[in-house]
Amino acid sequence: MPRLASYLSIAWALLLVMLISTFSSGMTHISGPSTTIAATSSPHSALSGVTLLTVKPPPSHSKAPATEQQAVPEPSVAHQVLVPTSPLIPVSPQAISPREDSATALRLALVNIICYAPANSVLHSISGSGVIVDKKGIILTNAHVAQYFLLANQGVSCSIRTGGPAVDKYKASLMYISPEWLRANASVLTETSPSGTGEYDFAFLAVTSGTTPSELPRSFPYVPLVAEPSPIGTPVIIASYAAQSLGFNQIQSDLFPTVVLDSVRDVFTFASSTVDAFALSGSAAAQEGSSGGGVVDSQGNLIGILTTSTVSGNLSTRTLHAITATYLRTEYANETGQALDLLFAQPPTTAALNFASQIPALESILTAHLP
């Protein structure tokens, strides 16, 4: 009996260490290259959590620390995905008071974006994240997630899911995807270890209909995309549909939001001095499927979306990166010549119809790199 008691004590201690490592409030990351999970009961050939691209060290002139006293070495590109060593359980917003209101608002605005590729396709089905940023049903996500909406002619179909577990809720169309990102990353779809800096990695989707005959809500739950400065140390809440540890059937039927606390660890620029991206630390959100997940401050303002991360080492040792709301607004204006608020002022379905004429040319950028 004494030996049995000793074994039990060791087991409980190991379990406690695993839980602390997974749910420590000072963590948050995204995932690396996506792993393909064979489908056993679906006509689709594969379904995996889409990666937040592996951090790619950019040229020194394109991404430098915005504050010299906080400079850190550039993370190196990782070449493998490490599976978490312990089960990852969704964190309830009730567990993260005193920022409960902001966490709840972000969780309600969070969506799961799931896209299916045909069986035997060179493409693979993916699961990613997005955030509703306007009450009319405008979704912000990554360009490396939204690019799948350009591939309808390749047999790809996408759906917007909400809740926990996530269930099909809406259909959506592209309102905007950064052409700059597509031109710079046209081969990402077929790369086994994709990488990037996060630059240009954004897109907007318009909810166009429900997946059932019921009418769309008059007002969607959302978090405002506010261009506020986010200095180092700013407390934040991150939410995503992390899916790296889940199999095909679990992603389809048992996918829950992951909500964690963290703070801004460092800030970066793609230019010379603007704060265009910021770093977070490792946590349960540091998995495939977190691409496009949201980062809000204590007031419930969306200050960034998850884009890239390092992928080597334990989840708690990784570094997650997000691009800022300020950068999104500035880059959209640079690319289109108009303010983002003008896009938001339109009915989303109208904006999607206006953008539809650009889709064939953008699709050709991707298909030119398909086998």
Short mmCIF file of C-alpha atoms in Angstrom, two decimals:
data_model
loop_
_atom_site.label_atom_id
_atom_site.label_comp_id
_atom_site.label_asym_id
_atom_site.label_seq_id
_atom_site.Cartn_x
_atom_site.Cartn_y
_atom_site.Cartn_z
CA MET A 1 0.00 0.00 0.00
CA PRO A 2 2.72 2.60 0.75
CA ARG A 3 4.23 1.96 -2.71
CA LEU A 4 0.78 2.38 -4.35
CA ALA A 5 0.24 5.65 -2.48
CA SER A 6 3.61 6.85 -3.68
CA TYR A 7 2.74 6.06 -7.32
CA LEU A 8 -0.59 7.86 -6.97
CA SER A 9 1.14 10.94 -5.54
CA ILE A 10 3.57 11.02 -8.48
CA ALA A 11 0.71 10.62 -10.96
CA TRP A 12 -1.25 13.52 -9.42
CA ALA A 13 1.86 15.69 -9.43
CA LEU A 14 2.49 15.00 -13.12
CA LEU A 15 -1.15 15.79 -13.95
CA LEU A 16 -0.94 19.09 -12.07
CA VAL A 17 2.22 20.08 -13.95
CA MET A 18 0.55 19.30 -17.29
CA LEU A 19 -2.51 21.39 -16.44
CA ILE A 20 -0.45 24.33 -15.27
CA SER A 21 1.65 24.16 -18.44
CA THR A 22 -1.46 24.08 -20.62
CA PHE A 23 -3.59 26.72 -18.95
CA SER A 24 -1.13 29.17 -17.41
CA SER A 25 -2.56 32.64 -17.99
CA GLY A 26 0.64 34.02 -19.49
CA MET A 27 0.41 32.10 -22.74
CA THR A 28 -0.79 32.12 -26.33
CA HIS A 29 0.49 30.87 -29.70
CA ILE A 30 -0.57 29.65 -33.10
CA SER A 31 0.23 26.57 -34.97
CA GLY A 32 2.72 25.44 -37.50
CA PRO A 33 2.35 23.56 -40.76
CA SER A 34 -0.88 21.62 -40.90
CA THR A 35 -0.91 17.88 -40.50
CA THR A 36 -3.19 15.81 -42.73
CA ILE A 37 -5.70 13.66 -40.89
CA ALA A 38 -7.21 10.86 -42.95
CA ALA A 39 -10.98 10.88 -43.11
CA THR A 40 -12.66 7.64 -42.11
CA SER A 41 -16.31 8.53 -42.53
CA SER A 42 -16.36 11.49 -44.89
CA PRO A 43 -16.23 11.83 -48.66
CA HIS A 44 -13.51 14.43 -48.18
CA SER A 45 -9.94 13.25 -48.28
CA ALA A 46 -8.56 15.20 -45.33
CA LEU A 47 -9.45 17.73 -42.67
CA SER A 48 -7.00 19.50 -40.41
CA GLY A 49 -6.66 22.68 -38.43
CA VAL A 50 -5.25 25.25 -40.84
CA THR A 51 -1.89 26.55 -39.78
CA LEU A 52 -1.04 29.91 -38.64
CA LEU A 53 1.97 30.09 -40.86
CA THR A 54 5.37 29.31 -39.40
CA VAL A 55 7.26 32.48 -38.61
CA LYS A 56 9.54 33.31 -41.51
CA PRO A 57 12.47 35.59 -40.63
CA PRO A 58 11.90 38.60 -42.91
CA PRO A 59 14.59 40.92 -44.27
CA SER A 60 15.89 43.26 -41.60
CA HIS A 61 14.38 46.26 -43.35
CA SER A 62 10.86 44.80 -43.39
CA LYS A 63 10.36 43.76 -39.80
CA ALA A 64 12.27 45.40 -37.01
CA PRO A 65 11.35 45.79 -33.33
CA ALA A 66 9.33 48.96 -32.86
CA THR A 67 11.01 49.67 -29.54
CA GLU A 68 14.79 49.29 -29.40
CA GLN A 69 14.89 48.56 -25.70
CA GLN A 70 12.56 45.59 -26.24
CA ALA A 71 14.38 44.09 -29.23
CA VAL A 72 14.39 40.29 -29.37
CA PRO A 73 16.03 37.88 -31.82
CA GLU A 74 13.94 36.88 -34.81
CA PRO A 75 12.41 33.39 -34.32
CA SER A 76 13.81 30.77 -36.64
CA VAL A 77 11.66 28.85 -39.08
CA ALA A 78 10.55 25.51 -37.69
CA HIS A 79 10.18 22.48 -39.91
CA GLN A 80 7.89 20.25 -37.91
CA VAL A 81 4.67 20.28 -35.94
CA LEU A 82 4.76 19.02 -32.38
CA VAL A 83 1.61 17.45 -30.99
CA PRO A 84 0.69 18.66 -27.46
CA THR A 85 1.69 16.25 -24.71
CA SER A 86 -1.58 16.65 -22.82
CA PRO A 87 -5.27 16.91 -23.79
CA LEU A 88 -6.41 20.47 -24.46
CA ILE A 89 -9.72 21.37 -22.87
CA PRO A 90 -11.70 24.51 -23.83
CA VAL A 91 -11.37 27.23 -21.21
CA SER A 92 -14.67 28.68 -20.03
CA PRO A 93 -14.90 32.48 -19.99
CA GLN A 94 -16.21 32.19 -16.42
CA ALA A 95 -12.72 31.06 -15.48
CA ILE A 96 -11.01 34.24 -16.61
CA SER A 97 -12.67 36.98 -14.56
CA PRO A 98 -12.12 40.00 -14.18
CA ARG A 99 -12.08 40.29 -17.98
CA GLU A 100 -15.14 38.10 -18.28
CA ASP A 101 -17.28 40.56 -20.26
CA SER A 102 -14.63 41.03 -22.93
CA ALA A 103 -13.97 37.30 -23.08
CA THR A 104 -17.67 36.58 -23.49
CA ALA A 105 -18.04 39.18 -26.24
CA LEU A 106 -15.07 37.72 -28.13
CA ARG A 107 -16.31 34.17 -27.73
CA LEU A 108 -19.74 35.11 -29.11
CA ALA A 109 -18.13 36.90 -32.08
CA LEU A 110 -15.76 34.01 -32.80
CA VAL A 111 -16.49 31.76 -35.79
CA ASN A 112 -15.05 28.53 -37.11
CA ILE A 113 -14.34 28.57 -40.86
CA ILE A 114 -14.37 25.09 -42.34
CA CYS A 115 -13.60 24.40 -45.99
CA TYR A 116 -13.89 21.03 -47.71
CA ALA A 117 -11.82 19.94 -50.69
CA PRO A 118 -13.01 17.15 -53.00
CA ALA A 119 -11.76 13.62 -52.44
CA ASN A 120 -8.50 12.86 -54.30
CA SER A 121 -7.77 16.58 -54.66
CA VAL A 122 -4.26 18.03 -54.31
CA LEU A 123 -5.90 20.41 -51.83
CA HIS A 124 -6.82 19.44 -48.30
CA SER A 125 -9.83 20.39 -46.23
CA ILE A 126 -9.13 22.85 -43.43
CA SER A 127 -10.55 24.32 -40.24
CA GLY A 128 -9.63 27.87 -39.20
CA SER A 129 -10.95 30.79 -37.15
CA GLY A 130 -12.41 34.24 -37.73
CA VAL A 131 -14.07 37.07 -35.81
CA ILE A 132 -17.26 39.01 -36.58
CA VAL A 133 -16.27 42.69 -36.53
CA ASP A 134 -19.53 44.37 -37.57
CA LYS A 135 -23.15 43.84 -36.51
CA LYS A 136 -24.14 43.36 -40.18
CA GLY A 137 -22.16 40.11 -40.32
CA ILE A 138 -18.64 41.00 -41.51
CA ILE A 139 -15.98 38.44 -40.61
CA LEU A 140 -12.27 39.21 -40.32
CA THR A 141 -9.86 36.31 -40.86
CA ASN A 142 -6.46 35.54 -42.41
CA ALA A 143 -5.84 35.63 -46.14
CA HIS A 144 -4.30 32.16 -45.82
CA VAL A 145 -7.70 30.93 -44.57
CA ALA A 146 -9.90 33.00 -46.88
CA GLN A 147 -7.97 31.97 -50.01
CA TYR A 148 -10.07 28.78 -50.00
CA PHE A 149 -13.10 30.94 -50.89
CA LEU A 150 -11.37 31.59 -54.23
CA LEU A 151 -11.37 27.89 -55.10
CA ALA A 152 -15.03 27.11 -55.72
CA ASN A 153 -14.13 26.12 -59.28
CA GLN A 154 -11.77 23.53 -57.79
CA GLY A 155 -14.68 21.97 -55.90
CA VAL A 156 -13.92 23.61 -52.55
CA SER A 157 -16.92 24.56 -50.37
CA CYS A 158 -16.78 26.56 -47.15
CA SER A 159 -19.12 27.06 -44.22
CA ILE A 160 -19.18 29.32 -41.17
CA ARG A 161 -19.76 27.58 -37.85
CA THR A 162 -20.43 28.99 -34.39
CA GLY A 163 -20.88 27.83 -30.81
CA GLY A 164 -19.47 25.01 -28.77
CA PRO A 165 -19.46 22.45 -30.17
CA ALA A 166 -19.24 24.34 -33.45
CA VAL A 167 -22.16 23.75 -35.82
CA ASP A 168 -22.89 24.96 -39.35
CA LYS A 169 -24.59 28.34 -39.14
CA TYR A 170 -23.90 30.58 -42.15
CA LYS A 171 -22.65 30.78 -45.71
CA ALA A 172 -20.27 33.60 -46.58
CA SER A 173 -18.60 35.24 -49.57
CA LEU A 174 -15.42 37.24 -49.95
CA MET A 175 -15.71 40.98 -49.37
CA TYR A 176 -11.97 41.49 -49.67
CA ILE A 177 -8.74 39.52 -49.62
CA SER A 178 -5.34 41.15 -49.88
CA PRO A 179 -4.01 40.75 -53.44
CA GLU A 180 -0.58 41.60 -52.05
CA TRP A 181 -0.70 38.52 -49.83
CA LEU A 182 -1.83 36.28 -52.70
CA ARG A 183 0.95 37.48 -54.99
CA ALA A 184 3.58 37.01 -52.29
CA ASN A 185 2.28 33.63 -51.08
CA ALA A 186 0.69 31.97 -54.11
CA SER A 187 2.39 28.62 -53.45
CA VAL A 188 1.37 28.27 -49.78
CA LEU A 189 -1.52 25.95 -50.70
CA THR A 190 0.85 23.24 -51.86
CA GLU A 191 3.72 23.75 -49.42
CA THR A 192 4.24 21.14 -46.71
CA SER A 193 5.87 23.62 -44.32
CA PRO A 194 4.42 27.04 -45.21
CA SER A 195 5.91 30.12 -43.64
CA GLY A 196 5.27 33.84 -43.57
CA THR A 197 5.67 37.08 -41.66
CA GLY A 198 1.98 37.96 -41.26
CA GLU A 199 2.33 40.90 -43.62
CA TYR A 200 -0.82 41.42 -45.77
CA ASP A 201 -2.39 38.32 -44.16
CA PHE A 202 -5.99 39.49 -43.80
CA ALA A 203 -9.37 39.16 -45.50
CA PHE A 204 -13.02 40.04 -44.91
CA LEU A 205 -16.00 37.76 -45.46
CA ALA A 206 -19.67 38.74 -45.73
CA VAL A 207 -22.30 36.48 -44.19
CA THR A 208 -24.77 36.05 -47.05
CA SER A 209 -27.23 33.43 -45.81
CA GLY A 210 -27.94 30.86 -43.15
CA THR A 211 -27.37 27.16 -43.61
CA THR A 212 -31.05 26.67 -42.76
CA PRO A 213 -34.08 28.52 -44.17
CA SER A 214 -34.28 30.69 -41.04
CA GLU A 215 -33.62 34.40 -41.49
CA LEU A 216 -30.31 35.97 -40.61
CA PRO A 217 -30.22 37.88 -37.33
CA ARG A 218 -30.83 41.62 -37.55
CA SER A 219 -27.66 42.15 -35.54
CA PHE A 220 -24.73 39.77 -35.17
CA PRO A 221 -22.64 39.56 -32.00
CA TYR A 222 -19.36 41.32 -32.80
CA VAL A 223 -16.28 43.00 -31.38
CA PRO A 224 -15.22 46.36 -32.85
CA LEU A 225 -11.99 46.58 -34.83
CA VAL A 226 -10.44 49.51 -32.99
CA ALA A 227 -7.11 51.00 -34.03
CA GLU A 228 -5.75 51.60 -30.56
CA PRO A 229 -2.09 51.40 -29.52
CA SER A 230 -1.20 48.17 -27.74
CA PRO A 231 2.02 48.76 -25.80
CA ILE A 232 4.07 45.98 -24.30
CA GLY A 233 2.34 44.64 -21.20
CA THR A 234 -1.23 45.31 -22.41
CA PRO A 235 -3.48 42.57 -20.94
CA VAL A 236 -5.33 40.69 -23.69
CA ILE A 237 -7.76 37.84 -24.23
CA ILE A 238 -7.33 35.43 -27.15
CA ALA A 239 -9.99 33.15 -28.61
CA SER A 240 -9.80 30.65 -31.44
CA TYR A 241 -11.00 27.26 -32.59
CA ALA A 242 -7.74 25.43 -31.87
CA ALA A 243 -7.87 21.99 -33.45
CA GLN A 244 -4.38 20.51 -33.69
CA SER A 245 -5.03 17.66 -31.26
CA LEU A 246 -8.39 16.69 -32.79
CA GLY A 247 -9.18 14.06 -35.37
CA PHE A 248 -11.49 14.41 -38.36
CA ASN A 249 -14.70 13.43 -36.59
CA GLN A 250 -13.92 15.55 -33.53
CA ILE A 251 -13.38 18.67 -35.65
CA GLN A 252 -16.73 18.07 -37.29
CA SER A 253 -18.73 17.29 -34.16
CA ASP A 254 -16.78 18.19 -31.03
CA LEU A 255 -14.86 21.44 -31.68
CA PHE A 256 -15.06 24.06 -28.92
CA PRO A 257 -13.67 27.60 -28.61
CA THR A 258 -10.40 27.96 -26.74
CA VAL A 259 -10.14 31.14 -24.64
CA VAL A 260 -6.95 32.15 -22.82
CA LEU A 261 -5.40 35.18 -21.13
CA ASP A 262 -2.10 36.78 -22.00
CA SER A 263 -0.41 40.15 -22.46
CA VAL A 264 1.49 41.79 -25.29
CA ARG A 265 5.09 40.54 -25.08
CA ASP A 266 6.75 42.59 -27.82
CA VAL A 267 5.85 44.82 -30.75
CA PHE A 268 7.12 44.87 -34.35
CA THR A 269 6.88 46.84 -37.55
CA PHE A 270 6.83 45.95 -41.25
CA ALA A 271 7.98 49.48 -42.09
CA SER A 272 10.15 51.59 -39.82
CA SER A 273 8.35 52.64 -36.66
CA THR A 274 4.64 51.75 -36.85
CA VAL A 275 3.34 49.00 -34.56
CA ASP A 276 2.11 46.48 -37.14
CA ALA A 277 2.39 43.22 -35.20
CA PHE A 278 2.83 42.00 -31.67
CA ALA A 279 4.05 38.86 -29.96
CA LEU A 280 2.19 36.66 -27.48
CA SER A 281 3.35 33.59 -25.61
CA GLY A 282 2.52 29.88 -25.71
CA SER A 283 -0.78 28.40 -24.50
CA ALA A 284 -3.69 26.12 -25.38
CA ALA A 285 -4.40 28.47 -28.31
CA ALA A 286 -1.04 27.62 -29.85
CA GLN A 287 -2.39 25.06 -32.27
CA GLU A 288 -3.49 24.56 -35.83
CA GLY A 289 -6.99 25.95 -36.34
CA SER A 290 -6.20 29.16 -34.47
CA SER A 291 -5.49 31.05 -37.70
CA GLY A 292 -7.69 34.15 -37.76
CA GLY A 293 -8.51 33.97 -34.06
CA GLY A 294 -9.10 37.22 -32.21
CA VAL A 295 -7.14 39.22 -29.65
CA VAL A 296 -9.11 41.78 -27.59
CA ASP A 297 -8.12 44.20 -24.86
CA SER A 298 -9.86 44.53 -21.49
CA GLN A 299 -12.44 46.89 -23.03
CA GLY A 300 -13.49 44.31 -25.60
CA ASN A 301 -11.84 46.02 -28.58
CA LEU A 302 -10.35 43.73 -31.22
CA ILE A 303 -6.73 44.85 -31.39
CA GLY A 304 -5.38 42.07 -33.60
CA ILE A 305 -5.81 38.67 -35.26
CA LEU A 306 -3.54 35.65 -34.98
CA THR A 307 -1.27 35.11 -37.98
CA THR A 308 2.04 33.29 -37.40
CA SER A 309 4.00 31.44 -34.75
CA THR A 310 7.04 29.38 -34.01
CA VAL A 311 6.25 25.67 -33.83
CA SER A 312 9.21 24.00 -32.15
CA GLY A 313 9.16 22.96 -28.53
CA ASN A 314 6.35 22.58 -26.04
CA LEU A 315 3.25 24.75 -26.46
CA SER A 316 4.26 26.90 -23.51
CA THR A 317 7.63 27.74 -25.07
CA ARG A 318 6.29 28.91 -28.43
CA THR A 319 5.71 32.48 -29.59
CA LEU A 320 2.48 33.56 -31.27
CA HIS A 321 2.18 36.67 -33.44
CA ALA A 322 -0.79 38.82 -34.36
CA ILE A 323 -1.15 41.70 -36.78
CA THR A 324 -2.69 44.84 -35.32
CA ALA A 325 -5.99 46.55 -36.08
CA THR A 326 -4.02 49.68 -36.93
CA TYR A 327 -2.00 47.78 -39.53
CA LEU A 328 -5.15 46.23 -41.03
CA ARG A 329 -6.79 49.61 -41.51
CA THR A 330 -3.65 51.22 -42.89
CA GLU A 331 -2.84 48.40 -45.31
CA TYR A 332 -6.41 48.17 -46.59
CA ALA A 333 -6.31 51.89 -47.36
CA ASN A 334 -2.93 51.49 -49.08
CA GLU A 335 -4.20 48.66 -51.26
CA THR A 336 -7.59 50.11 -52.19
CA GLY A 337 -7.22 53.87 -51.85
CA GLN A 338 -10.17 54.10 -49.48
CA ALA A 339 -10.81 53.84 -45.75
CA LEU A 340 -11.94 50.52 -44.30
CA ASP A 341 -14.97 52.25 -42.79
CA LEU A 342 -16.29 52.85 -46.31
CA LEU A 343 -16.25 49.09 -46.94
CA PHE A 344 -18.06 48.50 -43.64
CA ALA A 345 -20.67 51.14 -44.51
CA GLN A 346 -21.93 49.04 -47.42
CA PRO A 347 -24.40 46.18 -47.00
CA PRO A 348 -22.13 43.12 -46.79
CA THR A 349 -23.89 41.33 -49.66
CA THR A 350 -23.41 44.41 -51.86
CA ALA A 351 -19.72 44.58 -50.99
CA ALA A 352 -19.36 40.87 -51.79
CA LEU A 353 -21.07 41.32 -55.17
CA ASN A 354 -18.82 44.28 -55.98
CA PHE A 355 -15.73 42.22 -55.13
CA ALA A 356 -16.89 39.19 -57.14
CA SER A 357 -15.57 40.66 -60.40
CA GLN A 358 -12.02 40.45 -59.00
CA ILE A 359 -12.23 36.79 -58.04
CA PRO A 360 -11.31 35.18 -61.41
CA ALA A 361 -8.02 37.08 -61.57
CA LEU A 362 -7.22 36.31 -57.93
CA GLU A 363 -8.15 32.66 -58.39
CA SER A 364 -5.72 32.41 -61.30
CA ILE A 365 -2.87 33.50 -59.01
CA LEU A 366 -3.50 30.38 -56.91
CA THR A 367 -4.38 27.88 -59.60
CA ALA A 368 -1.23 28.73 -61.56
CA HIS A 369 0.71 27.03 -58.74
CA LEU A 370 -1.46 23.91 -58.47
CA PRO A 371 -0.09 20.68 -59.98
#
